[in-house]
Coordinates of C-alpha atoms and ligand atoms in Angstrom, one line a residue:
X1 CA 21.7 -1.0 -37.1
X2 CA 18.6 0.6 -35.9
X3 CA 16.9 -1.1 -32.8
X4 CA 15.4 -0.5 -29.6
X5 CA 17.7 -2.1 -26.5
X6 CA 14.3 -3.6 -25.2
X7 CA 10.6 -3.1 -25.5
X8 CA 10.8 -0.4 -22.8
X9 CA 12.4 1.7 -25.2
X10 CA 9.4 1.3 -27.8
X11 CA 6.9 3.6 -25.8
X12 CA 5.8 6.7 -26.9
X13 CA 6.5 8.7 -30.5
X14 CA 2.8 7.4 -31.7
X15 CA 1.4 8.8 -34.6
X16 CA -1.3 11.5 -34.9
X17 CA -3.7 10.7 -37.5
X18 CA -6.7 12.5 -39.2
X19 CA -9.9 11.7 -38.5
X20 CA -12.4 11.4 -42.1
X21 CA -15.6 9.7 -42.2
X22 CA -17.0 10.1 -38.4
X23 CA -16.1 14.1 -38.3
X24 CA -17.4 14.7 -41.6
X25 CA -20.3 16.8 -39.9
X26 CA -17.1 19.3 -37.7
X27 CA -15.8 22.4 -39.4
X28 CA -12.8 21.7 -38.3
X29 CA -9.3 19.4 -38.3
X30 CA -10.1 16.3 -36.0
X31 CA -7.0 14.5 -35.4
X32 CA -6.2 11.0 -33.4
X33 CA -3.3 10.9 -31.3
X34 CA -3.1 7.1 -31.7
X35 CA -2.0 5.3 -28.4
X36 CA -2.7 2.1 -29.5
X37 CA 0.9 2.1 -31.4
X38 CA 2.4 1.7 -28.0
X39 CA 4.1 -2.1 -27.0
X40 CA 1.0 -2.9 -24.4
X41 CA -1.7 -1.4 -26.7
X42 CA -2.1 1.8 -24.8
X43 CA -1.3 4.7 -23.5
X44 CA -1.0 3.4 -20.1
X45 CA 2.5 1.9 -21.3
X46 CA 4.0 5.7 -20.5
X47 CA 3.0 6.6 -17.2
X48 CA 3.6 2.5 -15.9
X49 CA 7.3 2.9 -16.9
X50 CA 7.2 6.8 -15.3
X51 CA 5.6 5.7 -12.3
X52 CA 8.1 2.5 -11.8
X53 CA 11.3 4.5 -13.1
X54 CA 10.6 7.3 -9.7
X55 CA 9.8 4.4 -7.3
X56 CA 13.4 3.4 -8.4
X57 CA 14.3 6.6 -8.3
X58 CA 13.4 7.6 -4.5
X59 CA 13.8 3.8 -3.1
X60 CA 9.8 2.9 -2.9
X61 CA 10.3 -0.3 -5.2
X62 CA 13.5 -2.4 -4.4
X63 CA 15.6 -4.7 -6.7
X64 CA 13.0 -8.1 -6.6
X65 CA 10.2 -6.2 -5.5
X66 CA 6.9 -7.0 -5.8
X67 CA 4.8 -4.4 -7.9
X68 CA 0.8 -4.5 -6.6
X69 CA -2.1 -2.2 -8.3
X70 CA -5.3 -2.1 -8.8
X71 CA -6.3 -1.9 -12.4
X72 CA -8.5 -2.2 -15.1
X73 CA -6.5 -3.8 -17.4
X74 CA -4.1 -1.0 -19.6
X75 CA -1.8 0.5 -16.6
X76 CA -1.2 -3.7 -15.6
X77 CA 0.0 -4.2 -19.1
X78 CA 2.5 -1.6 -18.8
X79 CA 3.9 -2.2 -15.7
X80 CA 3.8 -5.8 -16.2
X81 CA 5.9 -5.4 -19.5
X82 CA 8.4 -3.0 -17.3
X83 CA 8.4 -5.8 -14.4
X84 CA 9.6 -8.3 -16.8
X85 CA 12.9 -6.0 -18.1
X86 CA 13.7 -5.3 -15.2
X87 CA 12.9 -8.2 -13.0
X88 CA 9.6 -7.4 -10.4
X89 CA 6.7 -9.1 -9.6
X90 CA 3.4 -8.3 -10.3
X91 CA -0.1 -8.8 -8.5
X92 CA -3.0 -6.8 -10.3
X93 CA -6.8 -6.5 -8.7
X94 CA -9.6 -5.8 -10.5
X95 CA -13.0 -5.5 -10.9
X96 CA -15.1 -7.9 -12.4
X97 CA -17.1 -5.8 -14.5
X98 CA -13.6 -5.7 -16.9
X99 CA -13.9 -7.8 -19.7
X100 CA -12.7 -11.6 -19.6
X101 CA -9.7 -10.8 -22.3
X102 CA -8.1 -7.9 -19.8
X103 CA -7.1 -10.3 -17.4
X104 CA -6.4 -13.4 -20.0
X105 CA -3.5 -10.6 -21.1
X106 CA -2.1 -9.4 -17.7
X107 CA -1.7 -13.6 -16.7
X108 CA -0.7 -14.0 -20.0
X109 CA 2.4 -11.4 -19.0
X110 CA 3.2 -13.5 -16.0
X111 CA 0.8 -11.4 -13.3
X112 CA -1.0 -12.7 -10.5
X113 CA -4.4 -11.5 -10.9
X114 CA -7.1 -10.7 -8.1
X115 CA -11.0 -9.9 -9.1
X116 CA -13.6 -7.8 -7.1
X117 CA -16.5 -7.4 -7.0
X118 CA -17.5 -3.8 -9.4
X119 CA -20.5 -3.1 -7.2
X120 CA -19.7 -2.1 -4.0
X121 CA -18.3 1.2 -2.3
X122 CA -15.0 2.2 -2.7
X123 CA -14.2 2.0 1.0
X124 CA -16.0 -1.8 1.2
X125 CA -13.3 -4.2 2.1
X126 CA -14.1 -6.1 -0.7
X127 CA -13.3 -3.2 -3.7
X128 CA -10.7 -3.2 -5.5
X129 CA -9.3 -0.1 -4.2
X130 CA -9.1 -1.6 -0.6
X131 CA -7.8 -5.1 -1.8
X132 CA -5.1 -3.6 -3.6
X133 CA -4.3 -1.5 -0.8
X134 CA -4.2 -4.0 1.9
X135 CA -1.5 -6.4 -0.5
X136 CA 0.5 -3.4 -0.8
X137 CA 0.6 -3.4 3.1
X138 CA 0.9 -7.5 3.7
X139 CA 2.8 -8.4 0.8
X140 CA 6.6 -8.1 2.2
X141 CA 9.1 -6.0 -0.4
X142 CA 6.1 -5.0 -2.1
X143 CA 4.9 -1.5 -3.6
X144 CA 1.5 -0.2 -4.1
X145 CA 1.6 1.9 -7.4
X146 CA -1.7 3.6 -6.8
X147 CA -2.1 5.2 -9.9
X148 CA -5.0 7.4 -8.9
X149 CA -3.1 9.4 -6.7
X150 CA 0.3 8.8 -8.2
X151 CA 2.0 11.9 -9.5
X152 CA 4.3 10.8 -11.4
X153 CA 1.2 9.5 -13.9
X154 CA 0.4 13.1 -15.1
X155 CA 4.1 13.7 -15.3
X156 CA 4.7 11.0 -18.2
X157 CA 1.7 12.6 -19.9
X158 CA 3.3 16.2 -19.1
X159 CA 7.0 14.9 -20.7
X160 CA 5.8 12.6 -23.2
X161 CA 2.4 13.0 -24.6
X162 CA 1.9 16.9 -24.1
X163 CA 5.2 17.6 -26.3
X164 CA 4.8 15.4 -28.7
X165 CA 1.1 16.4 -29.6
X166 CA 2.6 20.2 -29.5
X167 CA 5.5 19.0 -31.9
X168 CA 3.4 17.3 -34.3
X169 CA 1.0 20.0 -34.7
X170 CA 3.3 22.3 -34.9
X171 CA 1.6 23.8 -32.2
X172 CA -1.1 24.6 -33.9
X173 CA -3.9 22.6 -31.7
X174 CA -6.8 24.6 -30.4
X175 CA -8.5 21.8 -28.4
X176 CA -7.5 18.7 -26.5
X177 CA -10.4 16.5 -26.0
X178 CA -10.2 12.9 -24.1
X179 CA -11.4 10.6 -21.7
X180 CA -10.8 11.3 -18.2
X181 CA -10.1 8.0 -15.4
X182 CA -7.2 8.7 -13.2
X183 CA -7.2 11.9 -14.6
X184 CA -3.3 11.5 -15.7
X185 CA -3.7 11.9 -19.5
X186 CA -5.6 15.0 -19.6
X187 CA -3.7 16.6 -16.7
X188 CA -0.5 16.2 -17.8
X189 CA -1.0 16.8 -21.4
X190 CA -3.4 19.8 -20.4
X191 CA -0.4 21.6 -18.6
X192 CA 2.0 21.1 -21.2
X193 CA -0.3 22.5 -23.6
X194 CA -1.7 25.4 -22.3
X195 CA 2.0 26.3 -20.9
X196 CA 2.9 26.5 -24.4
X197 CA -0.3 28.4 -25.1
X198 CA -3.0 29.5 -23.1
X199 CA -5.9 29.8 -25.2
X200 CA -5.8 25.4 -26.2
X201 CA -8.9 24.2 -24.8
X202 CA -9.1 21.2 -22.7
X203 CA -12.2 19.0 -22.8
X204 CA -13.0 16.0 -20.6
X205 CA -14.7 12.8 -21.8
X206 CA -16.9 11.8 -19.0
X207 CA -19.6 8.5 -18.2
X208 CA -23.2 9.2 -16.8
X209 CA -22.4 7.1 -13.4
X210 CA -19.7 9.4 -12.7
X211 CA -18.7 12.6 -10.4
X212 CA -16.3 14.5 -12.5
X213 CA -18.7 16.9 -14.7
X214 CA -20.9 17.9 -11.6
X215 CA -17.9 18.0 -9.4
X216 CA -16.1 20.3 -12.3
X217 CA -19.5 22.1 -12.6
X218 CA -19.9 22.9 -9.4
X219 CA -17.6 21.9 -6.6
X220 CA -19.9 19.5 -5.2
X221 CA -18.7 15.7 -4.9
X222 CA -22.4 14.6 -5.2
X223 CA -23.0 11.1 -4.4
X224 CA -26.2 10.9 -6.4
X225 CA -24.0 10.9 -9.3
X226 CA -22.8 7.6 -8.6
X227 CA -24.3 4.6 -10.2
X228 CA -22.6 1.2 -12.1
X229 CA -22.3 1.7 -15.9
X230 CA -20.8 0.2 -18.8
X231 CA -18.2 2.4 -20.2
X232 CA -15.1 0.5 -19.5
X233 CA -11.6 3.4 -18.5
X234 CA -13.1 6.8 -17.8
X235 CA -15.6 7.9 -15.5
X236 CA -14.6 7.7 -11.5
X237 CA -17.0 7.5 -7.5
X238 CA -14.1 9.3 -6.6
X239 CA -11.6 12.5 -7.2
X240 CA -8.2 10.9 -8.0
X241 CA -5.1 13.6 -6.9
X242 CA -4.5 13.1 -10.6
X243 CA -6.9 14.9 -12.2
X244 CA -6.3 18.6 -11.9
X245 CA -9.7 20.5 -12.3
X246 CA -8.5 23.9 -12.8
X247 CA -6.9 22.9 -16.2
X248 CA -9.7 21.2 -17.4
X249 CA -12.1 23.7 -19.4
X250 CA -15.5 21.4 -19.0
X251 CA -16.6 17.9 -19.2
X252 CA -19.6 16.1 -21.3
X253 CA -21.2 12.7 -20.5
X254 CA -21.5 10.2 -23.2
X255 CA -24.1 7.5 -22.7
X256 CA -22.8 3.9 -22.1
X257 CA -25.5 3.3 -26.0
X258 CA -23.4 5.7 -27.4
X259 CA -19.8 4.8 -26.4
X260 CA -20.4 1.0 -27.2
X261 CA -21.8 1.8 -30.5
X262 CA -19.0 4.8 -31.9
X263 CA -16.3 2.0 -31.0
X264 CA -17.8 -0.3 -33.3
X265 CA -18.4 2.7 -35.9
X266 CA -14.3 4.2 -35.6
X267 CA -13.8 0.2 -36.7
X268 CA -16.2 0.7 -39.7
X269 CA -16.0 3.6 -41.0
X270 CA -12.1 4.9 -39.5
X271 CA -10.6 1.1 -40.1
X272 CA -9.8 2.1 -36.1
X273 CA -10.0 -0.9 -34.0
X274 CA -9.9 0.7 -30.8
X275 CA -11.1 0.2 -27.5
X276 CA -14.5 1.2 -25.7
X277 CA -12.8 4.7 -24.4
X278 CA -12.1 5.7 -27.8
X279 CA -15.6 5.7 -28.9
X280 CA -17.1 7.5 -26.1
X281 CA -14.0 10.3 -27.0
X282 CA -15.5 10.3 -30.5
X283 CA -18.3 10.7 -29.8
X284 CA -17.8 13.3 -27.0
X285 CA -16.0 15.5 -29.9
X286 CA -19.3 15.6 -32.0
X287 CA -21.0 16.4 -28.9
X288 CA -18.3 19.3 -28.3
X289 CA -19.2 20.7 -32.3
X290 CA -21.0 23.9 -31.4
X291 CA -17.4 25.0 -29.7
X292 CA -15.2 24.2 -32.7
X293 CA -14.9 26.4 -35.7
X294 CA -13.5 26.3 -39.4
X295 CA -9.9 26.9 -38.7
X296 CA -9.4 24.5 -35.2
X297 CA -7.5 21.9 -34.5
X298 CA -8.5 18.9 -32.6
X299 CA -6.8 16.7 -30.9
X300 CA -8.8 13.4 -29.5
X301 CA -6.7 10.9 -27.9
X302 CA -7.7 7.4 -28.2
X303 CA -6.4 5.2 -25.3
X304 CA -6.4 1.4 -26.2
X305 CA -6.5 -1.1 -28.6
X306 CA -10.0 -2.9 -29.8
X307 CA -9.0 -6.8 -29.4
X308 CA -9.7 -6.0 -25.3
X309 CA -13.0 -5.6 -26.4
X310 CA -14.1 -8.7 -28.8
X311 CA -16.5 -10.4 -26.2
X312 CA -18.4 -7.0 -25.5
X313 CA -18.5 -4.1 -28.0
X314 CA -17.2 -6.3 -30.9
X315 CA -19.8 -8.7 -30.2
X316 CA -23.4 -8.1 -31.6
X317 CA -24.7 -11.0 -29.7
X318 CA -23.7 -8.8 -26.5
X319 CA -24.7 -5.5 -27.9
X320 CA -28.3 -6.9 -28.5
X321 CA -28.4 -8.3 -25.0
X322 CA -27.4 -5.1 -23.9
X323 CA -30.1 -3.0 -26.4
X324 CA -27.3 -0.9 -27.8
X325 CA -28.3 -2.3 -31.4
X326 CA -31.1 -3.9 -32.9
Ligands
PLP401 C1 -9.2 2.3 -21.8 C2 -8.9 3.5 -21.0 N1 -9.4 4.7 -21.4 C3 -9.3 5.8 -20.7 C4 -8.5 5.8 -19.5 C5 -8.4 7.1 -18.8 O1 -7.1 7.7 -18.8 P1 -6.5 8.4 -17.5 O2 -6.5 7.4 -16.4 O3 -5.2 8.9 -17.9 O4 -7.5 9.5 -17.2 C6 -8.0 4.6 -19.1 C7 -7.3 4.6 -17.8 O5 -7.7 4.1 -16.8 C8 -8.2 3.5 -19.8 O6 -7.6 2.3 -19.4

């Protein structure tokens, strides 16, 4: 018999699929590395059960622990599904600009769940950065994941992702392009790559409302950059330990308009029901076209899965309100 011993086991090994339709206008192979495949819905799922698995590991997280992190809605689902095998707890804060369904599906998976306010500082009390950090202090037998600063996030992407997009292109990608949050997704998979070959290009999907690009750009962590904005997964107001700018080749913004409405075009025209990160990664690629030429190979990575996102992008009601559509 064929099975997996528990869900844990499921992660991982998703397919890579060709992009038609939305890349008709590229010279070039456009491929989806398709996260969505995993048991939470994302590609969170890998780096949850890698950053639990070394707090094991080196005695951070003890047997009937209590697992607290802040989070917008993917890395809970992962570590919530690995609480449940193997027996934690889990608290989850997050910010209330997250849509309503996120934190239906971390309760939903037994969590306790804690919302912020989005539209403060980081450092305010009242963030979610802050609140999760204080519960990891109060909260006896508890550990606080922290997944921005959290190594061992890049290192699922380096041991998991990175190999398996090398394998299943036969190593024949020029360019990895995705949305950057934590920063663990394109760090990781960024060094595997360009260990295995130098010349891949790695390409950033960042928000407008964000520091990465000018940070990258320049060196300067310019607070002018920082503003609320729609885009729900990528885009930071601060520079996690995760994201590794010297492997990163270059960032570009996509507008809030545009990311909203290429997740409701990979549904219509890819059949890809995938979440609001995905179609600001699209849509980054086509902004990206000028750098890709006849014989490349693109690799976007799509992180999550579109039922997350029925009440917003899925929703003309709230794309009208918003003025993203007519
Ligand atoms: C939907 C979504 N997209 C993109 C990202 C960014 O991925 P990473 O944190 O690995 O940079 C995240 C993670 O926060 C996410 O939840």
């Amino acid at each position: 018999m064929d099975y997996a011993k528990n869900i844990l086991e499921t992660i991982g090994n998703t397919p890579l699929v060709k992009m038609n339709a939305l890349t008709e206008e590229l010279p070039c192979l456009v491929l989806a590395k398709y996260e969505t495949f995993n048991p939470g819905n994302s590609v969170k799922d890998r780096m949850a059960l890698t950053m639990i698995e070394d707090a094991e590991a080196d005695g951070r997280l003890k047997p009937g622990g209590t697992i607290i992190e802040g989070t917008s809605g993917n890395t809970g689902m992962g570590l919530a599904l690995a609480a449940i095998v193997k027996g934690y707890k889990c608290i989850f804060v997050m910010a209330d600009k997250q849509s309503k369904e996120k934190i239906d599906m971390l309760k939903a998976v037994g969590a306790e769940v804690i919302v912020c306010p989005t539209d403060v500082e980081p450092t305010d009390p009242r963030s979610y950065y802050s609140v999760s950090k204080r519960l990891g202090e109060e909260t006896p037998n508890s550990w606080y994941v922290n997944q921005y600063d959290n190594l061992s996030n890049t290192k699922a992407h380096y041991q998991s992702t990175g190999p398996e997009i090398w394998k299943q292109t036969e190593g024949k990608i020029t360019h990895f392009v995705v949305g950057v949050g934590t920063g663990g997704t394109i760090s990781g998979v960024g060094k595997y790559l360009k260990e295995q070959n130098p010349d891949v290009k790695v390409w950033g999907v960042d928000t407008y409302g964000s520091v990465f690009k000018k940070y990258h750009e320049t060196g300067v962590f310019d607070e002018n950059e920082i503003y609320p904005y729609v885009t729900e997964g990528i885009g930071e107001d601060i520079l996690p330990k995760n994201v590794d700018f010297d492997i990163i080749d270059g960032f570009t913004k996509v507008t809030d308009k545009d990311a909203a409405v290429y997740t409701q075009l990979l549904a219509k025209k890819e059949g890809m029901f995938l979440g609001n990160s995905a179609g600001a990664a699209i849509k980054g690629v086509l902004q990206l076209k000028e750098h890709f030429t006849k014989d490349d190979v693109v690799v976007v990575l799509f992180h999550d899965h579109g039922s997350r996102y029925v009440g917003k992008m899925f929703n003309d009601d709230w794309m009208k309100k918003m003025g993203y559509i007519e």
